[in-house]
Coordinates of C-alpha atoms in Angstrom, one line a residue:
M1 CA -0.1 0.0 0.0
S2 CA 2.8 2.4 0.8
A3 CA 4.0 2.5 -2.6
Q4 CA 0.6 4.0 -3.8
F5 CA 1.3 7.1 -2.3
S6 CA 2.5 10.0 -4.8
E7 CA 5.6 11.8 -3.8
R8 CA 3.7 15.0 -4.2
S9 CA 0.8 14.0 -1.7
C10 CA 3.6 13.2 0.7
L11 CA 5.0 16.7 0.7
V12 CA 4.3 20.0 1.8
P13 CA 2.0 21.6 -1.1
S14 CA 3.8 23.7 -3.0
G15 CA 1.4 26.6 -2.5
V16 CA 2.2 26.9 1.3
R17 CA 5.5 25.5 1.4
F18 CA 7.2 28.9 1.6
M19 CA 5.3 29.8 4.9
R20 CA 7.6 27.6 7.0
F21 CA 9.1 28.7 10.1
C22 CA 12.5 30.3 9.2
T23 CA 14.1 32.7 11.5
Y24 CA 13.7 36.3 10.5
S25 CA 16.6 38.4 9.1
Y26 CA 17.5 41.4 7.5
I27 CA 15.5 40.2 4.7
F28 CA 12.3 41.2 6.0
S29 CA 13.1 44.8 6.6
A30 CA 14.6 45.1 3.1
F31 CA 12.0 43.3 1.5
C32 CA 9.2 45.3 3.2
L33 CA 10.5 48.5 2.3
F34 CA 11.3 47.7 -1.6
T35 CA 7.8 46.4 -1.8
L36 CA 6.4 49.3 -0.2
E37 CA 8.4 51.5 -2.6
L38 CA 6.9 49.5 -5.3
K39 CA 3.3 48.9 -4.7
L40 CA 1.5 47.4 -1.6
K41 CA -0.7 45.5 -3.8
Y42 CA 2.3 43.6 -5.1
L43 CA 3.1 42.4 -1.5
L44 CA -0.3 40.8 -1.2
D45 CA -0.2 39.1 -4.8
H46 CA 0.2 35.3 -4.2
R47 CA 2.8 34.7 -6.5
S48 CA 5.0 37.3 -5.0
R49 CA 4.6 35.9 -1.7
F50 CA 5.7 32.5 -3.2
I51 CA 8.9 34.3 -4.4
F52 CA 9.3 35.7 -1.1
G53 CA 9.3 32.4 0.3
L54 CA 11.9 31.1 -1.7
L55 CA 14.1 34.0 -0.6
L56 CA 13.6 32.7 3.0
L57 CA 14.4 29.1 2.1
L58 CA 18.0 30.4 1.7
I59 CA 18.1 31.2 5.5
P60 CA 20.1 27.7 6.5
F61 CA 18.5 27.4 9.8
T62 CA 15.0 27.1 11.8
V63 CA 14.1 27.8 15.1
C64 CA 11.8 25.6 17.4
A65 CA 8.2 27.0 17.6
D66 CA 7.0 27.5 21.3
K67 CA 9.6 25.8 23.0
D68 CA 12.7 26.8 25.3
V69 CA 15.1 27.9 22.4
S70 CA 18.4 27.3 24.7
R71 CA 17.2 23.8 25.8
Y72 CA 16.6 22.7 22.2
Q73 CA 19.7 24.0 21.3
Q74 CA 21.5 21.9 23.7
L75 CA 19.5 18.9 22.7
N76 CA 20.3 19.7 19.0
T77 CA 24.2 20.1 19.6
H78 CA 24.1 16.5 21.7
F79 CA 22.3 15.2 18.8
H80 CA 24.7 16.0 16.4
Q81 CA 27.9 15.1 18.5
T82 CA 26.3 11.7 19.1
L83 CA 25.7 11.0 15.4
S84 CA 29.3 12.1 14.7
T85 CA 30.7 9.1 17.2
H86 CA 32.0 6.0 15.6
E87 CA 29.1 3.7 17.2
T88 CA 27.8 2.0 14.2
R89 CA 25.0 0.0 16.0
L90 CA 21.5 1.9 15.4
E91 CA 20.2 0.8 18.7
S92 CA 23.1 1.6 20.7
K93 CA 23.4 5.2 18.9
F94 CA 19.7 5.8 19.2
H95 CA 19.6 5.2 23.1
S96 CA 22.8 7.6 23.3
V97 CA 21.0 10.3 21.8
L98 CA 18.1 9.9 24.0
A99 CA 20.3 9.9 27.1
V100 CA 20.0 13.5 27.8
A101 CA 16.1 13.7 27.4
E102 CA 14.6 14.4 30.5
T103 CA 10.6 14.5 29.2
D104 CA 8.5 12.6 26.9
E105 CA 8.4 15.8 24.8
E106 CA 12.3 15.9 24.7
R107 CA 12.4 12.2 23.8
A108 CA 9.6 12.6 21.0
W109 CA 11.5 15.6 19.5
L110 CA 14.9 13.7 19.5
V111 CA 13.1 11.0 17.3
Y112 CA 11.6 13.6 15.0
R113 CA 15.0 15.3 14.7
W114 CA 16.5 11.7 13.8
V115 CA 13.9 11.1 11.4
T116 CA 13.8 14.5 9.5
Y117 CA 17.6 14.7 9.7
H118 CA 18.5 11.2 8.2
F119 CA 15.8 10.5 5.7
K120 CA 15.0 12.1 2.5
H121 CA 12.1 11.9 0.0
D122 CA 12.7 9.4 -2.9
A123 CA 9.8 8.2 -4.8
G124 CA 11.7 5.6 -6.7
L125 CA 13.2 4.2 -3.4
A126 CA 9.6 4.3 -2.1
S127 CA 8.4 2.1 -5.0
R128 CA 11.1 -0.4 -4.3
I129 CA 10.6 -0.6 -0.8
G130 CA 6.7 -1.1 -0.9
D131 CA 5.6 -1.7 2.6
P132 CA 8.0 -0.3 5.0
S133 CA 6.7 -2.6 7.8
Q134 CA 8.1 -5.5 5.9
H135 CA 11.8 -4.5 6.5
S136 CA 13.9 -4.2 9.4
L137 CA 14.6 -0.8 11.0
E138 CA 18.2 -1.1 10.1
K139 CA 17.6 -1.8 6.5
L140 CA 15.1 1.4 6.3
H141 CA 17.8 3.5 8.1
R142 CA 20.7 2.2 5.7
L143 CA 18.5 3.0 2.6
A144 CA 17.6 6.5 4.1
G145 CA 14.7 7.5 2.2
G146 CA 11.3 6.8 0.6
S147 CA 7.7 8.3 1.1
C148 CA 5.6 9.2 4.0
A149 CA 4.8 5.8 4.7
V150 CA 8.7 5.4 5.5
Y151 CA 8.9 8.2 7.6
A152 CA 5.5 7.5 9.6
D153 CA 6.7 3.9 10.1
V154 CA 10.4 4.8 11.0
T155 CA 9.1 7.4 13.5
H156 CA 6.5 5.2 14.9
R157 CA 9.1 2.5 15.7
L158 CA 11.7 4.7 17.1
M159 CA 9.0 6.3 19.4
Q160 CA 8.4 2.9 20.7
M161 CA 11.9 2.5 21.4
A162 CA 11.9 5.6 23.4
G163 CA 9.0 4.4 25.7
L164 CA 6.2 6.6 24.1
E165 CA 2.8 5.7 23.2
V166 CA 2.4 6.3 19.4
K167 CA 0.0 5.8 16.6
T168 CA 0.4 5.7 12.6
I169 CA -2.2 7.5 11.1
Y170 CA -3.5 7.1 7.6
G171 CA -5.5 10.1 6.2
F172 CA -5.8 13.2 3.7
V173 CA -3.9 16.3 3.2
K174 CA -3.9 18.9 0.6
G175 CA -0.8 18.0 -1.1
G176 CA -2.8 16.3 -3.8
P177 CA -5.9 13.9 -4.7
A178 CA -6.4 10.4 -3.0
T179 CA -4.1 7.9 -4.2
S180 CA -5.5 5.2 -2.0
H181 CA -8.2 4.1 0.5
R182 CA -8.1 2.4 3.7
N183 CA -11.2 1.1 5.4
G184 CA -13.2 3.2 2.7
K185 CA -11.8 6.3 3.5
P186 CA -9.7 8.4 0.9
V187 CA -5.9 8.5 1.9
N188 CA -2.9 10.4 0.4
H189 CA -0.5 10.9 3.2
V190 CA 0.8 9.1 6.4
W191 CA 1.6 10.7 9.7
N192 CA 2.0 9.8 13.2
A193 CA 0.3 11.1 16.7
V194 CA 2.3 10.9 20.0
K195 CA 1.0 11.2 23.4
V196 CA 2.5 13.5 25.5
D197 CA 1.3 14.5 28.9
G198 CA -1.7 12.6 28.5
V199 CA -2.6 14.6 25.2
W200 CA -2.5 13.1 21.6
K201 CA -0.5 15.7 19.3
V202 CA 0.1 15.2 15.5
V203 CA 3.7 14.7 14.3
D204 CA 4.3 14.9 10.6
S205 CA 8.1 14.0 10.1
T206 CA 7.7 14.1 6.3
W207 CA 6.4 17.5 6.1
G208 CA 9.2 18.5 8.7
A209 CA 12.1 17.1 6.9
G210 CA 12.0 19.3 3.6
F211 CA 10.5 19.6 0.3
V212 CA 11.2 18.4 -3.5
G213 CA 12.0 21.2 -5.7
R214 CA 13.4 21.5 -9.3
Q215 CA 16.7 20.2 -7.7
G216 CA 15.3 17.4 -6.2
F217 CA 14.9 16.8 -2.3
Q218 CA 15.8 20.0 -0.3
S219 CA 16.3 19.2 3.2
L220 CA 14.7 22.1 5.3
H221 CA 14.2 21.2 8.9
S222 CA 10.7 22.7 10.6
D223 CA 9.4 22.3 14.1
L224 CA 5.9 23.8 12.7
F225 CA 4.6 19.9 12.3
F226 CA 5.9 18.8 15.7
L227 CA 3.2 18.2 18.5
L228 CA 0.6 19.9 16.4
P229 CA -2.4 20.2 19.0
P230 CA -6.1 19.3 17.9
E231 CA -7.1 22.8 17.1
K232 CA -4.2 23.3 14.7
A233 CA -4.0 19.7 13.4
V234 CA -7.5 19.8 11.9
L235 CA -6.6 22.9 9.7
S236 CA -3.9 20.8 7.7
H237 CA -4.5 16.7 8.4
Y238 CA -7.9 15.0 7.9
D239 CA -8.2 11.6 9.6
G240 CA -11.2 9.9 8.1
A241 CA -11.3 7.3 10.9
D242 CA -11.0 10.2 13.3
E243 CA -8.9 8.0 15.6
L244 CA -8.0 11.0 17.9
G245 CA -11.3 12.3 17.8
Y246 CA -10.2 15.8 16.6
Q247 CA -12.8 15.9 13.6
R248 CA -15.6 15.3 15.8
A249 CA -14.3 17.5 18.5
F250 CA -14.2 20.7 16.2
A251 CA -17.0 19.4 13.7
V252 CA -14.8 19.1 10.6
N253 CA -16.0 16.8 7.9
Q254 CA -14.2 15.9 4.7
S255 CA -16.3 18.6 2.9
L256 CA -15.4 21.5 5.3
F257 CA -11.8 20.1 5.4
A258 CA -11.8 20.5 1.6
K259 CA -12.7 24.3 1.9
L260 CA -10.2 25.4 4.5
P261 CA -7.4 27.5 2.9
D262 CA -4.0 25.8 2.2
D263 CA -2.2 28.1 4.6
A264 CA -4.7 28.1 7.4
L265 CA -1.8 26.2 9.6
Y266 CA 0.5 28.6 8.7
A267 CA -1.9 31.6 9.8
A268 CA -2.8 29.6 13.1
A269 CA 0.7 29.5 13.7
M270 CA 1.2 33.4 13.6
G271 CA -1.5 33.9 16.2
V272 CA -4.8 33.6 14.1
D273 CA -7.3 31.7 16.2
P274 CA -7.7 28.4 14.5
K275 CA -11.4 27.9 15.7
L276 CA -12.3 31.7 14.2
I277 CA -10.8 30.1 10.8
V278 CA -12.9 27.0 10.9
D279 CA -16.1 29.2 11.7
A280 CA -15.6 31.6 9.2
V281 CA -15.1 28.9 6.4
R282 CA -18.2 27.1 7.8
R283 CA -20.1 30.6 7.3
E284 CA -18.7 31.8 4.0
P285 CA -18.4 29.5 0.7
R286 CA -15.9 31.4 -0.6
F287 CA -13.7 32.4 2.2
N288 CA -10.3 34.2 1.6
L289 CA -7.9 34.1 4.6
V290 CA -6.1 36.9 5.9
S291 CA -2.7 37.3 4.5
T292 CA 0.2 36.4 7.2
F293 CA 4.0 37.0 6.7
D294 CA 6.7 34.8 8.0
L295 CA 7.8 35.7 11.8
P296 CA 9.6 34.2 14.4
P297 CA 7.4 32.2 16.9
D298 CA 5.8 34.1 19.5
A299 CA 6.3 37.3 17.6
L300 CA 2.8 38.0 17.4
R301 CA -0.5 37.0 19.0
V302 CA -3.8 37.9 17.4
M303 CA -6.3 38.6 19.9
S304 CA -8.9 40.0 18.0
A305 CA -8.7 40.7 14.2
P306 CA -10.7 39.9 11.1
V307 CA -9.7 36.4 9.7
S308 CA -11.1 37.2 6.3
G309 CA -8.5 38.7 3.9
V310 CA -11.5 40.8 2.3
L311 CA -12.9 43.4 4.3
E312 CA -15.8 45.6 4.1
R313 CA -15.9 49.5 4.7
R314 CA -17.2 49.2 8.2
E315 CA -15.9 49.1 11.7
H316 CA -13.3 46.5 12.4
R317 CA -11.3 46.0 15.8
F318 CA -7.6 44.9 16.0
V319 CA -6.1 43.6 19.1
L320 CA -2.5 42.1 18.8
E321 CA 0.0 41.2 21.5
S322 CA 3.4 41.6 20.9
A323 CA 6.7 41.4 23.2
V324 CA 8.9 41.9 20.0
F325 CA 7.3 44.7 18.3
E326 CA 7.6 48.3 20.0
E327 CA 5.1 49.8 17.5
L328 CA 2.5 48.8 15.4
M329 CA 0.9 50.6 12.3
I330 CA -2.1 50.1 10.1
V331 CA -1.1 51.2 6.7
Q332 CA -3.3 52.2 3.7
G333 CA -1.2 54.1 0.8
K334 CA 0.2 57.1 2.5
S335 CA -1.9 56.8 5.7
W336 CA -0.2 55.3 8.7
R337 CA -2.2 55.0 11.8
P338 CA -0.5 53.9 15.1
L339 CA -2.3 51.3 17.5
K340 CA -2.7 52.1 20.9
K341 CA -0.2 50.4 23.3
S342 CA -0.9 49.2 26.7
G343 CA 2.0 46.9 27.8
K344 CA 2.3 44.4 25.3
V345 CA -1.0 44.9 23.7
H346 CA -1.8 46.9 20.9
S347 CA -5.3 48.0 19.6
L348 CA -7.1 50.1 17.7
I349 CA -10.8 50.5 16.1
L350 CA -11.2 51.9 12.5
V351 CA -13.3 51.9 9.5
P352 CA -10.9 51.3 6.6
S353 CA -11.1 53.0 3.1
Q354 CA -10.9 50.8 0.2
G355 CA -8.0 49.4 -1.4
E356 CA -4.9 47.2 0.4
L357 CA -4.3 47.5 4.2
L358 CA -1.4 46.2 5.9
V359 CA -0.7 45.7 9.7
M360 CA 2.9 46.6 10.1
G361 CA 5.3 46.2 13.2
R362 CA 8.6 48.1 14.1
R363 CA 11.0 46.4 16.4
P364 CA 12.9 48.5 19.2
K365 CA 15.8 50.5 17.9
Q366 CA 14.5 49.6 14.4
H367 CA 13.5 52.3 11.8
E368 CA 11.9 49.9 9.2
F369 CA 8.3 48.2 9.5
E370 CA 7.6 44.6 8.9
A371 CA 4.4 43.3 7.2
L372 CA 2.6 41.5 9.8
L373 CA -1.0 40.9 8.2
G374 CA -2.4 41.9 5.0
Y375 CA -6.3 42.7 3.6
R376 CA -8.1 44.1 0.7
V377 CA -10.8 46.4 1.6
K378 CA -13.7 46.3 -0.9

């Protein structure tokens, strides 16, 4: 069955791949100034955002979302030091990697790191492997590639070796059409769920490993797909069997899932309330999601703001929380309106004029503003 999964369906869809969590750099400032000098509309165009995303892929490292960065830097350093040792036995080296883990979450992360670091997408190899469960872990590790079925199978086995409770889930994502069926349900992707602190969370090591571009597989580690909570997982992964109860809990059926925007998960990662996204898609047959731009984790939390990317000329309320940005502005053409600041919270109620609208932020000791949210006002 595993060989039936297309390489496309096992990868992050190209339309949203660019929104991965790369660490910000000077590119943000330079790009925002450049695009403002040209046209604000260009910044909101989908194809231009894709080009922008490709630039971000040049940044050679990512950060851990919602984690203690210094602790995960320590774990990452230990991980690479252990891999560089001369120990050849897989099980011995694996247990050495896990030796510093103090919690189930850290054990799960080290497994995720191991798989996303070691394996690569390879459609030809996936066809030769077939069902990965018929091969030893050592053989799969030696082959070091395959499709999502291989990623999920290896992740499952290693998490079990780490003493974690884990599931393998056959389901549907937006990377392509159904390529198979399981128990009468459409399937085009395989991923895992692991129980941490009594809660099942989604882990997708395939999507966390990288992407396939014109030059073949490109490694690009991302923790965005590690321990996805239920309210975010339903935006990107659909399990027809609903093994975790996520679809039932949020009333997301297959029809509603198909209508969710491809970049809904990325908007949620930027702070947009995932429940508001689901509710808006349920209400509006042609829903357009607010445009979001790559930011460091925890840089912004959207407490209250329109989730639709198309606004009417009526009163709208913006309440944003950020410890990163000193000043927030709503920009329309040559009009710059500051949000009122109270501690970390920035707020403003306004009736926008027709045209493009950007919410932009300025960091302390910086002069340039960065694009945070983008809308079109009818």
